[in-house]
XYZ file of C-alpha atoms in Angstrom:
319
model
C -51.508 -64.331 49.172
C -50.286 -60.920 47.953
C -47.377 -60.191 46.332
C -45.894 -56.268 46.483
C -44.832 -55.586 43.228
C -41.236 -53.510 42.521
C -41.382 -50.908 39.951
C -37.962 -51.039 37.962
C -36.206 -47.941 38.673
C -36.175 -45.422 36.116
C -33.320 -44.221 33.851
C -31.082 -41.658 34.898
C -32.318 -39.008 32.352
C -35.948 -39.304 33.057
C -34.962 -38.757 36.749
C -33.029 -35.296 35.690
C -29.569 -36.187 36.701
C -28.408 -35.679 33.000
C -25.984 -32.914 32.281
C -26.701 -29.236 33.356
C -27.462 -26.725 31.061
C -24.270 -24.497 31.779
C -22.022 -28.024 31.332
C -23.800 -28.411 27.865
C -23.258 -24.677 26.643
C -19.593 -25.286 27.600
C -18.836 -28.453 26.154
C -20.710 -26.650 22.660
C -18.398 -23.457 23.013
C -15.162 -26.071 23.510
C -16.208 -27.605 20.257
C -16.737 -24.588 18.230
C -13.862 -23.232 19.501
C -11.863 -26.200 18.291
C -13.528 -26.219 14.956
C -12.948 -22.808 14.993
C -9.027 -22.702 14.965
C -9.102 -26.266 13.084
C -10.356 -24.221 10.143
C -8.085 -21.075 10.707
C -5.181 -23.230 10.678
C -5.051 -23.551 7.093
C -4.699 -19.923 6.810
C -2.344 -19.516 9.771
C 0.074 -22.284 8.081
C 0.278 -20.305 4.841
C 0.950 -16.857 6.284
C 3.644 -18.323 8.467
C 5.331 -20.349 5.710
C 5.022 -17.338 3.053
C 5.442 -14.287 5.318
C 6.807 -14.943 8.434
C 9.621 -17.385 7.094
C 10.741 -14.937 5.042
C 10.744 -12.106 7.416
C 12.909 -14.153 9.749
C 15.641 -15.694 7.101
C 15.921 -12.039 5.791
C 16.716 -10.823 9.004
C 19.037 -13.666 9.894
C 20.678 -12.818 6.668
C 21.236 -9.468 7.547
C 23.388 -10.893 10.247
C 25.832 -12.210 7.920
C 28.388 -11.563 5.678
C 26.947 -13.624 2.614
C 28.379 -13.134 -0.448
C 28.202 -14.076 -3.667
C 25.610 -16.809 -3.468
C 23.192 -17.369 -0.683
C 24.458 -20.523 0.055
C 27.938 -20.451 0.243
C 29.147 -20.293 3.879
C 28.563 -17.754 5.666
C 29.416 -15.828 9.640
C 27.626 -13.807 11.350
C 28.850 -10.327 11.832
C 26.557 -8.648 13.945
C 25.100 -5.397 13.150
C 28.144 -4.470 10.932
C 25.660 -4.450 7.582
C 23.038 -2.000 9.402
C 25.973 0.281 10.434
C 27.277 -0.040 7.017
C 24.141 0.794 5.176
C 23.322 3.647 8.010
C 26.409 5.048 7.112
C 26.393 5.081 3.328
C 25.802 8.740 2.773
C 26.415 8.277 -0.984
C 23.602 5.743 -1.819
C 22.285 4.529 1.029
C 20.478 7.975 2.166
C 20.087 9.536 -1.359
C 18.146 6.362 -1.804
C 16.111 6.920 1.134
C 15.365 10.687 0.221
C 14.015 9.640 -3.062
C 11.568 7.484 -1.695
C 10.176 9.911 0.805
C 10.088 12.705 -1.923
C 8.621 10.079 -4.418
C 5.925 8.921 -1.868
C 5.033 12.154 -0.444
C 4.782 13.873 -3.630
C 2.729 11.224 -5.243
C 0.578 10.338 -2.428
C -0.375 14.145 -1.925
C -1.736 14.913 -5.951
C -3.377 11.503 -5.588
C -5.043 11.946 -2.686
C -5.933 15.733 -4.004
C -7.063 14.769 -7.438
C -8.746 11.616 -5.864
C -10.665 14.123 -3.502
C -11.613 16.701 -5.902
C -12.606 13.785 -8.406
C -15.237 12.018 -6.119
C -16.494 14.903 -5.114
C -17.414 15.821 -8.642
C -18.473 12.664 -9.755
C -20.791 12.322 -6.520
C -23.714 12.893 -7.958
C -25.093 11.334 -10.962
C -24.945 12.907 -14.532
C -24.814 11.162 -18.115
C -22.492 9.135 -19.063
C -21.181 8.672 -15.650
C -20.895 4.845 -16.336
C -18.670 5.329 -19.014
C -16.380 7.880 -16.735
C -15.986 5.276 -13.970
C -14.792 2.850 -17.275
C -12.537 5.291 -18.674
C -11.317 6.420 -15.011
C -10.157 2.313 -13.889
C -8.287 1.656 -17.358
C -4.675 2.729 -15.427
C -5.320 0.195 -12.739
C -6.122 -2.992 -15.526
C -2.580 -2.203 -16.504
C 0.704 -3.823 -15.570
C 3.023 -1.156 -14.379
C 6.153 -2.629 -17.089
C 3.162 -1.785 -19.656
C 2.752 1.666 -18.398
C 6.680 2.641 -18.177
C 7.114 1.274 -21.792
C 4.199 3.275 -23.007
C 5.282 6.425 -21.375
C 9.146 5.694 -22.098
C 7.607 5.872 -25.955
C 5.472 9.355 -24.558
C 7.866 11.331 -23.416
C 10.752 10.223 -25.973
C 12.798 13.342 -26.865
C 12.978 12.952 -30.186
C 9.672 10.942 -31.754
C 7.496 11.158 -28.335
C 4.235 12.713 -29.136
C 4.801 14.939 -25.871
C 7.704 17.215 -27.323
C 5.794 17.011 -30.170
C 2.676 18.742 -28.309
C 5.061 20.792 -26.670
C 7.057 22.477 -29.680
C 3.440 22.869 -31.512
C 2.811 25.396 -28.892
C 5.850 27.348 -28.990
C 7.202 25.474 -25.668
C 11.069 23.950 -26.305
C 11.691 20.253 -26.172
C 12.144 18.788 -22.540
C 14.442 15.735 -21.642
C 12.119 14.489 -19.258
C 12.743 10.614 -18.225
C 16.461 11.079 -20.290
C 17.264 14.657 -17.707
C 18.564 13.963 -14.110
C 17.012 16.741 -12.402
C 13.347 16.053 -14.430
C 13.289 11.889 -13.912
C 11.983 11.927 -10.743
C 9.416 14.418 -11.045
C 7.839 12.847 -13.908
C 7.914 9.713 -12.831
C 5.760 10.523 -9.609
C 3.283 12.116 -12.226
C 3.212 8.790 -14.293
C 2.216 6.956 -10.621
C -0.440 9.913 -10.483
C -1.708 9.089 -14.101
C -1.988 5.425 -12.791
C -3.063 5.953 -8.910
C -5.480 8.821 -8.806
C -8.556 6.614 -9.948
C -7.829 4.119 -7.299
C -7.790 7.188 -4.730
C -10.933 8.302 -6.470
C -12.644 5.158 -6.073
C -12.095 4.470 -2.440
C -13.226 7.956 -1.727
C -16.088 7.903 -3.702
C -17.412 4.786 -1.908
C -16.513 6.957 1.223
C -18.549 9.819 0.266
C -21.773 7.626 -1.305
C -21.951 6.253 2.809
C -22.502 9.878 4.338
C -25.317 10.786 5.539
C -27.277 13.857 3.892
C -28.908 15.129 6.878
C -25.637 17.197 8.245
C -25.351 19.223 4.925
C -28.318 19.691 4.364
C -28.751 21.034 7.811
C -25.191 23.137 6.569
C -27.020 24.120 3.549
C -30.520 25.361 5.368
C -28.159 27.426 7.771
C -26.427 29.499 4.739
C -23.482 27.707 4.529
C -21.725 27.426 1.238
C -20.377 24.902 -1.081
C -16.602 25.335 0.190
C -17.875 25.642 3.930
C -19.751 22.505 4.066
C -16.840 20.441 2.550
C -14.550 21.436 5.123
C -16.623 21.498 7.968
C -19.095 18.810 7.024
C -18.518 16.513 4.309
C -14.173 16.148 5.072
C -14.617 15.352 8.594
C -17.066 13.222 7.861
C -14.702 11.473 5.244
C -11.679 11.711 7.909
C -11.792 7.740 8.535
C -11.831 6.562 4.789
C -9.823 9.217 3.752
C -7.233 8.170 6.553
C -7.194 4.577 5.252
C -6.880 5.700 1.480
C -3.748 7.601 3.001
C -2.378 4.802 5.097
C -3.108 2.051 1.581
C -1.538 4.439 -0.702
C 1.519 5.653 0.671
C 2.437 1.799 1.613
C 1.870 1.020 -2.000
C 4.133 3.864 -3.054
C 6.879 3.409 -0.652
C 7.393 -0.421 -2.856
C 7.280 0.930 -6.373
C 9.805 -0.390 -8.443
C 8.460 -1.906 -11.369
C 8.059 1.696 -13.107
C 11.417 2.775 -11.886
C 12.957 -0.452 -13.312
C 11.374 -0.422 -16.571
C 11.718 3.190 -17.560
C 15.466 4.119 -15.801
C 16.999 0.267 -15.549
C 19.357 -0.892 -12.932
C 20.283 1.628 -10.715
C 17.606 4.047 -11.162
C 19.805 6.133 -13.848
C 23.389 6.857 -14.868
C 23.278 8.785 -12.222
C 20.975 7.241 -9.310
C 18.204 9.778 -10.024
C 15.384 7.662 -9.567
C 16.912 5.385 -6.879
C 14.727 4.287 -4.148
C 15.401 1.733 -1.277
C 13.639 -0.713 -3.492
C 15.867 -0.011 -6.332
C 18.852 0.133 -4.610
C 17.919 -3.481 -2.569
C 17.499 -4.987 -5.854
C 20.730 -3.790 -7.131
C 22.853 -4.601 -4.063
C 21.238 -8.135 -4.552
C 21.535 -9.325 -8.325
C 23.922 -6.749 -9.617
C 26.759 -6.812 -6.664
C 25.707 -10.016 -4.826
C 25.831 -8.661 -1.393
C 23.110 -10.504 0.105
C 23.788 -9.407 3.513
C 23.822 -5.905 2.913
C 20.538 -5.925 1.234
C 18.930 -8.327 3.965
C 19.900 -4.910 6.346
C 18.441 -2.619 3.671
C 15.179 -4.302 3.166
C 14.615 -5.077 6.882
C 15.356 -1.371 7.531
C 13.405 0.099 4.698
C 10.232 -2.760 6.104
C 11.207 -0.891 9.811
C 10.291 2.336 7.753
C 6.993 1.347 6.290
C 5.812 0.061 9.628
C 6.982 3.028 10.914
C 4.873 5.446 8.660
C 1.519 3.220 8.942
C 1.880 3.692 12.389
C 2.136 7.601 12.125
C -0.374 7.366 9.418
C -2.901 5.733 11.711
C -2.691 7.691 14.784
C -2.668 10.623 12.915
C -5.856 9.566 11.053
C -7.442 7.863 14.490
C -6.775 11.213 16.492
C -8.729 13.281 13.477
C -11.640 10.826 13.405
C -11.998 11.775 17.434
């Protein structure tokens, strides 16, 4: 007698009713996209406890009449600080002047210096490694450093400047003790200290060029000044552009050197008062914490407002 014999049925993935491929590439782009923001959200915590929390109690502060201490009670008043502070013609926007003439001034001999430095230093020569040592020294030093040392500079009566001056027949100049002088030399002290951090980033800028397009200049008869501006600066327009836009942000917050050479205020006389300085004054010299909350979220309006122009000036010269 014959017996028919069953085979067992086979398993499920040896008869290809597994998973398809497109299921398994989606399942693998669900799980790296979940490990993706599980390790981003480290990050994302710590910007939004140490940057946006303060963003948003500074401008709820700026809605209220706090005075005195932070935490003493406290209404909310509305706008009434930022009409106040708009309408402060005596510091208010005197203060903002000085930090657009401080920022432009500086930024533009940085940025000029910086040019006319890497352009120089492009090419290699002897001793250029000690140069690029020499050149970073400013930028290893504190700014409080820097104002003390000039403060002891440009002293009128021992400072080794007056001294320079009066051995060449020039008279004695007030400079950080004058009014009308402060401000100027102060934006060449941030010059002294900035112009080798311009110089650097546009050096790196230039070292990325290609050589082809001026050499091709050069073979065609144009000359040293032609080729720069028609070749080598367009060329440079994006890294020059974010030089720009990382500069002038970094000069519109200086306060450290206006603190530590003129003190509170900026001067007898609020000659070197910026936003910055007068923020800082309107917070731990009069205690009006509301009316600096509307400063400082005005003035950080401002400096959003010029990277913005910055960048679509720059982006529109890169085209």
């Amino acid at each position: 007698m014959s017996t028919t014999e069953v085979s067992p049925a086979r398993p499920a993935a040896a008869s290809g009713a597994g998973p398809s491929p497109a299921r398994r590439t989606r399942t693998f782009e669900q799980a790296n996209r979940r490990l993706k923001w599980g390790m981003l959200a480290p990050a994302l915590l710590f910007v939004g406890l140490m940057i946006v929390f303060p963003l948003v109690y500074t401008l709820n502060l700026s809605l209220t009449d706090a005075f005195g201490a932070v935490n003493a009670g406290k209404g909310h008043v509305g706008l009434r600080n930022f009409t106040d502070a708009l309408g402060d013609t005596r510091r208010f926007w005197p203060a903002a002047r000085r930090t657009v003439l401080f920022t432009v001034g500086a930024v533009v001999l940085e940025t000029a210096l910086g040019l006319a430095l890497a352009m120089l230093m492009r090419k290699t020569f002897r001793g250029m490694r000690w140069v690029r040592t020499v050149l970073i020294i400013p930028l290893l030093t504190t700014p409080v450093a820097i104002g003390i040392l000039w403060l002891l500079i440009l002293d009128p009566t021992n400072g080794i400047a007056n001294h320079l001056l009066t051995g060449i027949g020039l008279p004695r100049q007030d400079f950080l003790g004058s009014v009308s002088q402060s401000l100027p030399t102060l934006m060449l002290i941030d010059v002294w200290q900035w112009t080798p951090m311009m110089t650097l980033l546009l050096l790196a800028g230039l070292t990325t060029l290609p050589a082809e397009p001026e050499e091709a200049a050069r073979v065609d008869g144009a000359n040293g000044w032609q080729r720069f501006r028609h070749v080598v600066l367009p060329m440079l327009g994006p890294t020059l552009a974010t030089a720009l836009v990382l500069r002038a942000v970094d000069a519109l917050k200086t306060f450290d050197i206006l603190y530590a050479t003129k003190g509170a205020g900026g001067g007898s006389d609020f000659e070197v008062e910026t936003l910055n300085v007068y923020a800082y004054g309107l917070t731990f010299d009069y205690q009006e914490y509301g009316l600096a909350a509307a400063v400082l979220v005005l003035f950080t309006l401002f400096i959003v407002g010029v990277v913005v122009l910055l960048r679509r000036r720059g982006g529109r010269k890169a085209a």
